[in-house]
Tab-separated table of C-alpha atoms (C1' of nucleotides) in Angstrom:
chain	number	residue	atom	x	y	z
A	52	MET	CA	-55.844	89.311	-25.220
A	53	GLY	CA	-55.678	85.502	-25.420
A	54	ASP	CA	-54.809	85.651	-29.135
A	55	VAL	CA	-51.792	87.809	-28.762
A	56	MET	CA	-50.158	85.460	-26.265
A	57	ILE	CA	-47.385	83.371	-27.749
A	58	PRO	CA	-47.390	79.866	-26.644
A	59	VAL	CA	-43.981	78.521	-25.764
A	60	LEU	CA	-42.786	74.907	-25.299
A	61	LEU	CA	-39.647	74.382	-23.481
A	62	ALA	CA	-37.326	71.311	-23.470
A	63	ASP	CA	-34.233	71.077	-21.318
A	64	ASP	CA	-33.121	68.117	-19.279
A	65	GLU	CA	-31.835	70.237	-16.443
A	66	THR	CA	-34.853	70.678	-14.295
A	67	LEU	CA	-33.504	73.675	-12.294
A	68	ILE	CA	-32.699	75.607	-15.432
A	69	ARG	CA	-35.799	74.647	-17.219
A	70	THR	CA	-38.156	75.731	-14.516
A	71	ALA	CA	-36.196	78.852	-13.913
A	72	LEU	CA	-36.413	79.718	-17.687
A	73	ALA	CA	-40.076	78.824	-17.647
A	74	THR	CA	-40.729	80.935	-14.643
A	75	MET	CA	-38.898	83.855	-16.061
A	76	LEU	CA	-40.486	83.677	-19.577
A	77	ASP	CA	-43.893	83.387	-17.947
A	78	LEU	CA	-43.377	86.796	-16.394
A	79	GLU	CA	-43.269	88.357	-19.809
A	80	PRO	CA	-46.883	89.589	-20.552
A	81	ASP	CA	-47.004	88.201	-24.050
A	82	LEU	CA	-45.328	84.752	-23.481
A	83	ASP	CA	-47.166	81.843	-22.263
A	84	VAL	CA	-45.032	78.780	-21.349
A	85	VAL	CA	-47.718	76.223	-21.878
A	86	ALA	CA	-45.377	73.239	-20.998
A	87	HIS	CA	-41.907	72.446	-20.195
A	88	VAL	CA	-40.350	68.885	-20.433
A	89	ASP	CA	-37.038	67.261	-19.956
A	90	SER	CA	-36.467	65.560	-23.279
A	91	GLY	CA	-36.795	65.907	-27.000
A	92	GLU	CA	-38.953	62.838	-27.111
A	93	GLU	CA	-41.514	64.461	-24.757
A	94	LEU	CA	-41.442	67.650	-26.600
A	95	LEU	CA	-42.310	65.934	-29.862
A	96	ALA	CA	-45.201	64.104	-28.300
A	97	LEU	CA	-46.456	67.244	-26.840
A	98	TRP	CA	-46.061	69.033	-30.094
A	99	GLN	CA	-48.046	66.403	-31.997
A	100	GLN	CA	-50.822	66.454	-29.494
A	101	ARG	CA	-51.166	70.184	-29.801
A	102	VAL	CA	-51.172	69.993	-33.630
A	103	ARG	CA	-53.825	67.357	-33.488
A	104	SER	CA	-56.121	69.158	-31.138
A	105	GLY	CA	-55.706	72.258	-33.277
A	106	GLU	CA	-54.139	74.539	-30.664
A	107	PRO	CA	-52.314	77.620	-31.804
A	108	VAL	CA	-48.751	76.916	-33.229
A	109	ALA	CA	-46.230	77.388	-30.505
A	110	VAL	CA	-42.551	78.306	-30.466
A	111	ALA	CA	-40.251	75.472	-29.353
A	112	VAL	CA	-37.260	76.498	-27.256
A	113	LEU	CA	-34.752	73.619	-27.148
A	114	ASP	CA	-31.557	73.128	-25.146
A	115	LEU	CA	-28.859	71.740	-27.530
A	116	GLN	CA	-27.418	69.252	-25.220
A	117	MET	CA	-29.821	66.851	-23.941
A	118	THR	CA	-29.533	63.031	-23.314
A	119	GLY	CA	-31.463	60.968	-25.847
A	120	LEU	CA	-32.671	63.286	-28.691
A	121	ASP	CA	-30.547	66.400	-28.655
A	122	GLY	CA	-31.872	69.898	-29.650
A	123	ILE	CA	-30.946	69.474	-33.234
A	124	ASP	CA	-32.357	66.025	-33.595
A	125	THR	CA	-35.507	67.172	-32.039
A	126	ALA	CA	-35.700	70.220	-34.192
A	127	VAL	CA	-35.108	68.069	-37.372
A	128	ARG	CA	-38.124	65.773	-36.510
A	129	LEU	CA	-40.353	68.636	-35.409
A	130	LEU	CA	-39.725	70.532	-38.652
A	131	GLU	CA	-40.296	67.430	-40.781
A	132	GLN	CA	-43.694	67.404	-39.388
A	133	THR	CA	-44.370	71.105	-39.212
A	134	PRO	CA	-41.983	72.623	-41.850
A	135	ASN	CA	-42.200	76.230	-40.755
A	136	ALA	CA	-42.597	75.853	-37.113
A	137	GLY	CA	-40.725	78.330	-34.958
A	138	VAL	CA	-37.814	76.536	-33.382
A	139	LEU	CA	-35.200	78.248	-31.284
A	140	ILE	CA	-32.100	76.444	-29.896
A	141	VAL	CA	-30.223	77.503	-26.777
A	142	THR	CA	-26.796	76.238	-25.997
A	143	SER	CA	-23.842	76.327	-23.656
A	144	HIS	CA	-21.344	75.454	-26.363
A	145	GLY	CA	-21.198	77.612	-29.304
A	146	ARG	CA	-19.740	75.236	-31.829
A	147	PRO	CA	-19.969	76.609	-35.405
A	148	GLY	CA	-20.912	73.278	-36.841
A	149	TYR	CA	-23.906	72.942	-34.582
A	150	LEU	CA	-25.241	76.348	-35.744
A	151	LYS	CA	-24.862	75.294	-39.439
A	152	ARG	CA	-26.653	71.984	-38.840
A	153	ALA	CA	-29.382	73.713	-36.901
A	154	LEU	CA	-29.957	76.347	-39.604
A	155	SER	CA	-29.989	73.786	-42.306
A	156	ALA	CA	-32.650	71.891	-40.375
A	157	GLY	CA	-34.721	74.998	-40.420
A	158	VAL	CA	-34.161	76.351	-36.971
A	159	ARG	CA	-34.830	80.005	-36.886
A	160	GLY	CA	-33.214	81.063	-33.657
A	161	PHE	CA	-29.861	80.193	-32.152
A	162	LEU	CA	-28.555	81.636	-28.903
A	163	PRO	CA	-25.787	80.914	-26.440
A	164	LYS	CA	-26.816	80.678	-22.784
A	165	THR	CA	-24.594	83.728	-22.204
A	166	SER	CA	-27.255	85.820	-23.863
A	167	SER	CA	-29.399	88.145	-21.752
A	168	ALA	CA	-32.978	87.205	-20.745
A	169	SER	CA	-34.397	90.072	-22.729
A	170	THR	CA	-32.663	88.726	-25.881
A	171	LEU	CA	-34.318	85.424	-25.376
A	172	ALA	CA	-37.701	86.873	-24.999
A	173	SER	CA	-37.331	89.137	-28.109
A	174	VAL	CA	-36.006	86.208	-30.179
A	175	ILE	CA	-38.998	84.165	-29.225
A	176	ARG	CA	-41.181	86.922	-30.497
A	177	THR	CA	-39.188	87.297	-33.681
A	178	VAL	CA	-39.198	83.536	-34.358
A	179	HIS	CA	-43.013	83.399	-33.744
A	180	ASP	CA	-43.432	86.136	-36.200
A	181	GLY	CA	-41.550	84.025	-38.804
A	182	GLY	CA	-38.238	85.939	-38.520
A	183	ARG	CA	-34.795	84.538	-37.729
A	184	TYR	CA	-32.212	85.479	-35.173
A	185	VAL	CA	-28.647	84.090	-34.713
A	186	ASP	CA	-26.299	85.385	-32.101
A	187	PRO	CA	-23.856	87.713	-34.027
A	188	ALA	CA	-20.663	86.358	-32.362
A	189	LEU	CA	-21.713	82.766	-33.143
A	190	ALA	CA	-22.623	83.780	-36.669
A	191	ALA	CA	-19.323	85.408	-37.200
A	192	GLU	CA	-17.455	82.399	-35.881
A	193	ALA	CA	-19.321	80.000	-38.116
A	194	ILE	CA	-18.609	82.145	-41.122
A	195	SER	CA	-14.959	82.422	-40.451
A	196	THR	CA	-14.575	78.641	-39.669
A	197	GLY	CA	-15.884	77.659	-43.068
A	198	ASP	CA	-17.316	74.253	-43.940
A	199	SER	CA	-15.939	70.989	-42.901
A	200	PRO	CA	-13.137	69.696	-45.158
A	201	LEU	CA	-13.625	66.189	-43.830
A	202	THR	CA	-15.089	63.458	-46.029
A	203	ALA	CA	-17.795	61.312	-44.413
A	204	ARG	CA	-15.404	58.420	-43.733
A	205	GLU	CA	-12.906	60.800	-42.070
A	206	ALA	CA	-15.625	62.266	-39.929
A	207	ASP	CA	-16.807	58.651	-39.027
A	208	VAL	CA	-13.413	57.437	-37.792
A	209	LEU	CA	-12.822	60.628	-35.836
A	210	GLU	CA	-15.971	60.115	-34.074
A	211	PHE	CA	-14.921	56.691	-32.929
A	212	ALA	CA	-11.536	58.127	-31.936
A	213	ILE	CA	-12.821	60.636	-29.556
A	214	ASP	CA	-13.109	58.265	-26.595
A	215	GLY	CA	-9.412	57.141	-26.889
A	216	ALA	CA	-10.068	53.900	-28.711
A	217	SER	CA	-7.209	52.082	-30.505
A	218	ILE	CA	-7.090	52.076	-34.188
A	219	GLU	CA	-8.141	48.421	-34.178
A	220	GLU	CA	-11.152	49.243	-32.109
A	221	ILE	CA	-12.021	52.227	-34.407
A	222	ALA	CA	-11.699	49.941	-37.437
A	223	ARG	CA	-14.012	47.349	-35.931
A	224	ARG	CA	-16.676	50.059	-35.020
A	225	ALA	CA	-16.495	51.680	-38.448
A	226	HIS	CA	-16.444	48.331	-40.229
A	227	LEU	CA	-13.191	49.175	-42.081
A	228	ALA	CA	-9.755	47.429	-42.302
A	229	VAL	CA	-7.193	48.675	-39.920
A	230	GLY	CA	-5.029	50.064	-42.563
A	231	THR	CA	-7.894	51.814	-44.200
A	232	THR	CA	-8.781	53.309	-40.848
A	233	ARG	CA	-5.213	54.502	-40.441
A	234	ASN	CA	-5.376	56.196	-43.744
A	235	TYR	CA	-8.587	58.130	-42.997
A	236	LEU	CA	-7.275	59.173	-39.715
A	237	SER	CA	-4.091	60.285	-41.331
A	238	SER	CA	-5.810	62.376	-43.907
A	239	ALA	CA	-8.044	63.878	-41.317
A	240	MET	CA	-5.113	64.816	-39.207
A	241	THR	CA	-3.486	66.504	-42.202
A	242	LYS	CA	-6.605	68.508	-42.914
A	243	LEU	CA	-6.854	69.574	-39.324
A	244	ALA	CA	-3.165	70.291	-38.914
A	245	VAL	CA	-2.699	68.214	-35.928
A	246	ALA	CA	-0.188	65.437	-34.937
A	247	ASN	CA	-2.436	62.635	-33.759
A	248	ARG	CA	-5.981	61.210	-33.800
A	249	TYR	CA	-6.953	62.453	-30.409
A	250	GLU	CA	-6.116	66.065	-31.212
A	251	ALA	CA	-7.939	65.655	-34.566
A	252	ALA	CA	-11.061	64.257	-32.842
A	253	LEU	CA	-10.906	66.956	-30.242
A	254	LYS	CA	-10.567	69.723	-32.828
A	255	ALA	CA	-13.145	68.356	-35.049
A	256	ARG	CA	-15.540	68.246	-32.221
A	257	GLU	CA	-14.648	71.687	-31.174
A	258	LEU	CA	-15.450	72.966	-34.684
A	259	GLY	CA	-18.770	70.974	-34.717
A	260	TRP	CA	-17.604	68.821	-37.631
A	261	ILE	CA	-18.341	65.496	-36.034
B	2	MET	CA	-39.551	90.969	8.159
B	3	GLY	CA	-36.301	92.308	6.692
B	4	ASP	CA	-34.223	90.243	9.191
B	5	VAL	CA	-35.719	86.934	8.167
B	6	MET	CA	-34.863	87.426	4.532
B	7	ILE	CA	-31.975	85.262	3.413
B	8	PRO	CA	-29.510	87.319	1.211
B	9	VAL	CA	-28.270	85.201	-1.790
B	10	LEU	CA	-25.350	85.884	-4.017
B	11	LEU	CA	-25.263	84.070	-7.311
B	12	ALA	CA	-22.418	83.350	-9.679
B	13	ASP	CA	-22.875	81.733	-13.076
B	14	ASP	CA	-21.285	82.724	-16.264
B	15	GLU	CA	-24.287	81.883	-18.394
B	16	THR	CA	-26.315	85.074	-18.235
B	17	LEU	CA	-29.587	83.493	-19.387
B	18	ILE	CA	-29.444	80.827	-16.646
B	19	ARG	CA	-28.162	83.111	-13.954
B	20	THR	CA	-30.964	85.779	-14.464
B	21	ALA	CA	-33.491	82.980	-14.690
B	22	LEU	CA	-32.346	81.584	-11.491
B	23	ALA	CA	-32.282	84.970	-9.877
B	24	THR	CA	-35.718	85.809	-11.016
B	25	MET	CA	-37.083	82.426	-9.799
B	26	LEU	CA	-35.425	82.577	-6.423
B	27	ASP	CA	-36.469	86.055	-5.888
B	28	LEU	CA	-39.997	84.916	-6.145
B	29	GLU	CA	-39.489	83.040	-2.901
B	30	PRO	CA	-40.838	85.157	-0.071
B	31	ASP	CA	-37.838	84.475	2.201
B	32	LEU	CA	-34.962	84.716	-0.374
B	33	ASP	CA	-33.497	87.946	-1.579
B	34	VAL	CA	-30.978	87.663	-4.449
B	35	VAL	CA	-28.970	90.659	-3.579
B	36	ALA	CA	-26.738	90.318	-6.598
B	37	HIS	CA	-25.792	87.935	-9.403
B	38	VAL	CA	-22.519	88.052	-11.305
B	39	ASP	CA	-20.890	86.073	-14.017
B	40	SER	CA	-17.525	85.089	-12.549
B	41	GLY	CA	-15.960	83.823	-9.196
B	42	GLU	CA	-13.686	86.820	-9.196
B	43	GLU	CA	-16.626	89.163	-9.066
B	44	LEU	CA	-18.444	87.233	-6.412
B	45	LEU	CA	-15.405	87.278	-4.222
B	46	ALA	CA	-15.126	90.938	-4.656
B	47	LEU	CA	-18.693	91.403	-3.839
B	48	TRP	CA	-18.528	89.166	-0.820
B	49	GLN	CA	-15.568	91.052	0.640
B	50	GLN	CA	-17.423	94.288	0.147
B	51	ARG	CA	-20.466	92.996	2.038
B	52	VAL	CA	-18.299	91.664	4.848
B	53	ARG	CA	-16.490	94.942	5.178
B	54	SER	CA	-19.589	96.962	5.233
B	55	GLY	CA	-21.119	94.618	7.881
B	56	GLU	CA	-24.019	93.473	5.826
B	57	PRO	CA	-25.720	90.227	6.844
B	58	VAL	CA	-23.906	87.080	5.772
B	59	ALA	CA	-25.238	85.707	2.520
B	60	VAL	CA	-25.670	82.291	1.013
B	61	ALA	CA	-23.340	81.987	-2.142
B	62	VAL	CA	-24.732	79.843	-4.934
B	63	LEU	CA	-21.981	78.955	-7.384
B	64	ASP	CA	-22.066	77.255	-10.685
B	65	LEU	CA	-19.364	74.728	-10.739
B	66	GLN	CA	-18.134	75.266	-14.365
B	67	MET	CA	-17.172	78.846	-15.034
B	68	THR	CA	-14.308	80.268	-16.992
B	69	GLY	CA	-11.620	81.768	-14.762
B	70	LEU	CA	-12.275	80.782	-11.178
B	71	ASP	CA	-14.543	77.800	-11.216
B	72	GLY	CA	-17.104	77.151	-8.479
B	73	ILE	CA	-14.758	75.099	-6.256
B	74	ASP	CA	-11.850	77.514	-6.535
B	75	THR	CA	-14.238	80.339	-5.635
B	76	ALA	CA	-15.636	78.439	-2.628
B	77	VAL	CA	-12.063	77.683	-1.483
B	78	ARG	CA	-11.145	81.334	-1.385
B	79	LEU	CA	-14.442	82.396	0.055
B	80	LEU	CA	-14.154	79.940	2.770
B	81	GLU	CA	-10.553	80.835	3.570
B	82	GLN	CA	-11.894	84.272	4.393
B	83	THR	CA	-15.160	83.475	5.945
B	84	PRO	CA	-14.664	79.910	7.240
B	85	ASN	CA	-18.271	78.952	7.945
B	86	ALA	CA	-19.925	80.911	5.150
B	87	GLY	CA	-22.822	79.170	3.518
B	88	VAL	CA	-21.780	78.000	0.116
B	89	LEU	CA	-23.734	75.963	-2.255
B	90	ILE	CA	-22.560	74.512	-5.514
B	91	VAL	CA	-24.773	73.741	-8.574
B	92	THR	CA	-23.514	71.714	-11.486
B	93	SER	CA	-24.321	70.082	-14.816
B	94	HIS	CA	-21.721	67.376	-14.310
B	95	GLY	CA	-22.032	65.161	-11.299
B	96	ARG	CA	-18.420	63.996	-11.145
B	97	PRO	CA	-17.592	62.231	-7.838
B	98	GLY	CA	-14.335	63.881	-7.411
B	99	TYR	CA	-15.881	67.419	-7.604
B	100	LEU	CA	-18.168	66.559	-4.735
B	101	LYS	CA	-15.350	65.479	-2.579
B	102	ARG	CA	-13.271	68.402	-3.267
B	103	ALA	CA	-16.171	70.734	-2.712
B	104	LEU	CA	-17.070	69.184	0.654
B	105	SER	CA	-13.463	69.126	1.878
B	106	ALA	CA	-13.300	72.919	1.022
B	107	GLY	CA	-16.150	73.300	3.340
B	108	VAL	CA	-18.993	73.670	0.834
B	109	ARG	CA	-22.324	72.707	2.546
B	110	GLY	CA	-24.652	72.236	-0.403
B	111	PHE	CA	-24.096	70.357	-3.670
B	112	LEU	CA	-26.769	69.868	-6.174
B	113	PRO	CA	-27.021	68.758	-9.815
B	114	LYS	CA	-28.823	71.099	-12.210
B	115	THR	CA	-31.410	68.359	-12.623
B	116	SER	CA	-32.722	69.076	-9.204
B	117	SER	CA	-36.066	70.825	-8.768
B	118	ALA	CA	-36.414	74.458	-8.014
B	119	SER	CA	-37.991	73.723	-4.699
B	120	THR	CA	-35.101	71.614	-3.791
B	121	LEU	CA	-32.666	74.517	-4.435
B	122	ALA	CA	-34.689	76.957	-2.496
B	123	SER	CA	-34.957	74.628	0.500
B	124	VAL	CA	-31.171	73.749	0.361
B	125	ILE	CA	-30.485	77.498	0.381
B	126	ARG	CA	-32.390	77.770	3.629
B	127	THR	CA	-30.696	74.645	5.023
B	128	VAL	CA	-27.286	75.989	4.150
B	129	HIS	CA	-28.172	79.410	5.566
B	130	ASP	CA	-29.177	77.746	8.873
B	131	GLY	CA	-25.746	75.992	9.105
B	132	GLY	CA	-26.954	72.753	7.715
B	133	ARG	CA	-25.627	70.655	4.829
B	134	TYR	CA	-27.347	68.985	1.930
B	135	VAL	CA	-25.710	66.805	-0.805
B	136	ASP	CA	-27.776	65.322	-3.638
B	137	PRO	CA	-28.325	61.655	-2.572
B	138	ALA	CA	-27.578	60.181	-5.991
B	139	LEU	CA	-24.364	62.082	-6.235
B	140	ALA	CA	-23.373	61.152	-2.755
B	141	ALA	CA	-23.940	57.501	-3.365
B	142	GLU	CA	-21.839	57.733	-6.532
B	143	ALA	CA	-19.050	59.371	-4.730
B	144	ILE	CA	-19.035	56.838	-2.037
B	145	SER	CA	-19.019	53.895	-4.434
B	146	THR	CA	-16.242	55.408	-6.549
B	147	GLY	CA	-13.749	55.614	-3.803
B	148	ASP	CA	-10.797	57.828	-3.471
B	149	SER	CA	-8.298	58.632	-6.278
B	150	PRO	CA	-5.565	55.971	-6.516
B	151	LEU	CA	-3.379	58.390	-8.448
B	152	THR	CA	-0.284	59.996	-7.023
B	153	ALA	CA	0.248	63.801	-7.473
B	154	ARG	CA	2.516	63.245	-10.444
B	155	GLU	CA	0.231	60.828	-12.195
B	156	ALA	CA	-2.528	63.237	-11.920
B	157	ASP	CA	-0.311	65.984	-13.282
B	158	VAL	CA	0.668	64.184	-16.344
B	159	LEU	CA	-2.884	63.000	-17.041
B	160	GLU	CA	-3.992	66.652	-16.864
B	161	PHE	CA	-1.559	67.581	-19.584
B	162	ALA	CA	-2.465	64.485	-21.626
B	163	ILE	CA	-6.211	65.354	-21.978
B	164	ASP	CA	-5.844	67.595	-24.883
B	165	GLY	CA	-3.995	65.084	-26.915
B	166	ALA	CA	-0.516	66.365	-26.418
B	167	SER	CA	2.475	64.126	-27.312
B	168	ILE	CA	4.548	62.663	-24.382
B	169	GLU	CA	7.249	65.069	-25.315
B	170	GLU	CA	4.878	67.993	-24.885
B	171	ILE	CA	3.521	66.612	-21.673
B	172	ALA	CA	7.012	66.182	-20.212
B	173	ARG	CA	7.810	69.747	-21.087
B	174	ARG	CA	4.734	71.162	-19.411
B	175	ALA	CA	5.292	68.931	-16.258
B	176	HIS	CA	9.003	69.712	-16.181
B	177	LEU	CA	9.892	66.065	-16.235
B	178	ALA	CA	12.068	63.914	-18.423
B	179	VAL	CA	10.339	62.171	-21.306
B	180	GLY	CA	11.034	58.683	-19.931
B	181	THR	CA	9.697	59.722	-16.515
B	182	THR	CA	6.536	61.066	-18.000
B	183	ARG	CA	6.042	57.741	-19.759
B	184	ASN	CA	6.435	55.848	-16.522
B	185	TYR	CA	3.818	58.048	-14.790
B	186	LEU	CA	1.502	57.698	-17.636
B	187	SER	CA	2.077	53.981	-17.727
B	188	SER	CA	1.311	53.566	-13.977
B	189	ALA	CA	-1.764	55.760	-14.173
B	190	MET	CA	-2.976	53.621	-17.143
B	191	THR	CA	-2.483	50.500	-15.008
B	192	LYS	CA	-4.361	51.990	-12.078
B	193	LEU	CA	-7.314	53.074	-14.372
B	194	ALA	CA	-7.161	49.771	-16.289
B	195	VAL	CA	-6.986	51.344	-19.623
B	196	ALA	CA	-4.792	51.007	-22.753
B	197	ASN	CA	-3.545	54.456	-23.420
B	198	ARG	CA	-3.095	57.854	-21.967
B	199	TYR	CA	-6.098	59.468	-23.650
B	200	GLU	CA	-8.381	56.894	-22.307
B	201	ALA	CA	-6.744	57.384	-18.844
B	202	ALA	CA	-7.074	61.106	-18.955
B	203	LEU	CA	-10.708	60.698	-20.013
B	204	LYS	CA	-11.524	58.290	-17.256
B	205	ALA	CA	-9.760	60.345	-14.654
B	206	ARG	CA	-11.662	63.374	-15.556
B	207	GLU	CA	-14.853	61.517	-15.643
B	208	LEU	CA	-14.259	60.405	-12.035
B	209	GLY	CA	-13.149	63.864	-11.046
B	210	TRP	CA	-9.694	62.751	-10.225
B	211	ILE	CA	-7.848	65.382	-12.208
C	143	DG	C1'	-16.469	52.031	-74.422
C	144	DC	C1'	-13.006	54.415	-72.022
C	145	DC	C1'	-11.256	57.391	-68.679
C	146	DT	C1'	-11.286	59.301	-64.225
C	147	DC	C1'	-12.219	59.463	-59.415
C	148	DG	C1'	-13.317	58.271	-54.875
C	149	DC	C1'	-13.630	54.390	-51.687
C	150	DG	C1'	-11.445	50.605	-49.518
C	151	DA	C1'	-7.511	47.941	-48.900
C	152	DT	C1'	-2.392	46.364	-48.669
C	153	DG	C1'	2.530	46.500	-47.238
C	154	DA	C1'	6.558	48.650	-45.820
C	155	DC	C1'	9.028	51.852	-42.915
C	156	DG	C1'	10.357	55.101	-39.394
C	157	DA	C1'	8.845	57.359	-35.365
C	158	DA	C1'	6.127	57.456	-31.167
C	159	DT	C1'	4.409	54.863	-27.428
C	160	DG	C1'	3.879	51.641	-23.420
C	161	DT	C1'	6.375	48.232	-20.581
C	162	DC	C1'	9.745	46.657	-17.683
C	163	DA	C1'	14.069	46.187	-15.197
C	164	DT	C1'	17.144	48.946	-12.967
C	165	DG	C1'	19.618	52.856	-10.710
C	166	DC	C1'	20.212	56.798	-7.619
C	167	DG	C1'	19.195	60.135	-3.932
C	168	DC	C1'	16.511	61.560	-0.087
C	169	DG	C1'	13.264	62.016	3.726
C	170	DG	C1'	11.104	59.406	7.134
C	171	DC	C1'	11.111	55.876	10.792
C	172	DA	C1'	11.728	51.800	13.460
D	213	DT	C1'	21.867	53.585	11.768
D	214	DG	C1'	20.036	51.074	8.423
D	215	DC	C1'	16.132	50.306	5.841
D	216	DC	C1'	12.184	51.165	3.285
D	217	DG	C1'	9.304	53.966	0.190
D	218	DC	C1'	9.083	57.386	-3.174
D	219	DG	C1'	10.297	60.665	-6.750
D	220	DC	C1'	12.883	61.027	-10.868
D	221	DA	C1'	15.531	59.153	-14.303
D	222	DT	C1'	17.688	55.621	-17.991
D	223	DG	C1'	17.958	52.126	-21.496
D	224	DA	C1'	16.179	48.376	-23.946
D	225	DC	C1'	12.387	46.185	-26.172
D	226	DA	C1'	8.111	44.985	-28.594
D	227	DT	C1'	3.951	47.347	-30.189
D	228	DT	C1'	1.303	50.665	-32.057
D	229	DC	C1'	0.879	54.567	-34.855
D	230	DG	C1'	1.326	57.811	-38.749
D	231	DT	C1'	2.930	58.113	-43.672
D	232	DC	C1'	3.386	56.992	-48.238
D	233	DA	C1'	3.268	54.393	-52.518
D	234	DT	C1'	0.319	51.318	-54.717
D	235	DC	C1'	-3.625	48.454	-56.192
D	236	DG	C1'	-8.502	46.790	-57.300
D	237	DC	C1'	-13.046	48.123	-58.118
D	238	DG	C1'	-17.376	50.168	-59.164
D	239	DA	C1'	-19.889	54.569	-60.451
D	240	DG	C1'	-20.387	58.216	-63.197
D	241	DG	C1'	-19.075	61.465	-67.247
D	242	DC	C1'	-17.638	62.132	-71.948
DNA sequence: GCCTCGCGATGACGAATGTCATGCGCGGCA
DNA sequence: TGCCGCGCATGACATTCGTCATCGCGAGGC
């Protein structure tokens, strides 16, 4: 019996949600939530500890938006260490770009929080067995969105533009000249078909491109 | 036994979270999650139905951020109909202004999702017994933040400014002249001590003032 | 070696934006 | 009744912003 149980590690900084999910998943006969923590850092520490002590490989269920290391950052580090670990990301915001980044990092499951509980449980099993599962709606959206047309610099300046900073401030943060910054912002705006840098930053974030 | 059970109605548009919370709360011996729905509208319909059929008064647990009617809107309508109903709001974003609006609507419980599960359960009991409970950290923040210094018009234009619209566009949406819109934005910017309307809108939202 | 291309920068120009002084009408209110 | 205060509006002004043409430079590609 013990060897058919799937060990699950859960990371989410919202305690209420995390414990509720842990409680619910633990009710599944074949799932064993061995630990749940409130940050990516703690999950990584726990993972390493389990690897060192030779415990059976677990499925990591990560919330995408966490303070500190977010779900994708955590997944990247975890997968650097354990290349084919089963990692599953759960998120409130179905941004296409996030899905792409997660998949290219090697994440094998990606679900919105609007999924059902039974979906989550079955995806945990799928991921544990080496399979993949991506929410169909999110996948369709990611495909139809296409890849980011932004160059690295354009993405940089947009990232600094999102909090409403002036071009001067953006230039300082990006270590670019003011005029250069303007140009990058301008070309990003053209690509995104919007009229100013704020809309551009908003849209790029919406699409997960920054 | 049946009459000591506290009926709980749950509304949250994230199915995974909602069912996990419902499952967890149902494990409490004195709580009975009689239904959980994914929108404020549905919760209101359910509430009315229960009132009409004379069922015992329940505690409503509402997620603050939902598409359509959000937690506060739902609470307002629910409390218009049943003035001293027990309503509890749960949220990811601890904006001071939200807390104030919720309390002035008559909500008696306000918790961040970073609370513990036992806190939620005990606050449901408190609210059911006619008591109040507000997360101490959120309460302190709300007190230190003070009230909104924005006039109604200033708040209006800021709301339209948050998606990056031009002043012309904001003016159209607010049914104001372009110059007037500029003036309101300008005075809002002064009050918020920022340099442009985007920062102003962001800051006002951060503080829960719009 | 030469050519091209992308990155970073500059300067000029018109449009959008933020500021300020000012005006007008209207509902309280002393 | 007269006097704020407030909502809404104008016009003028200096800045900031977005666009565009142009340039230097270094890293490949042939």
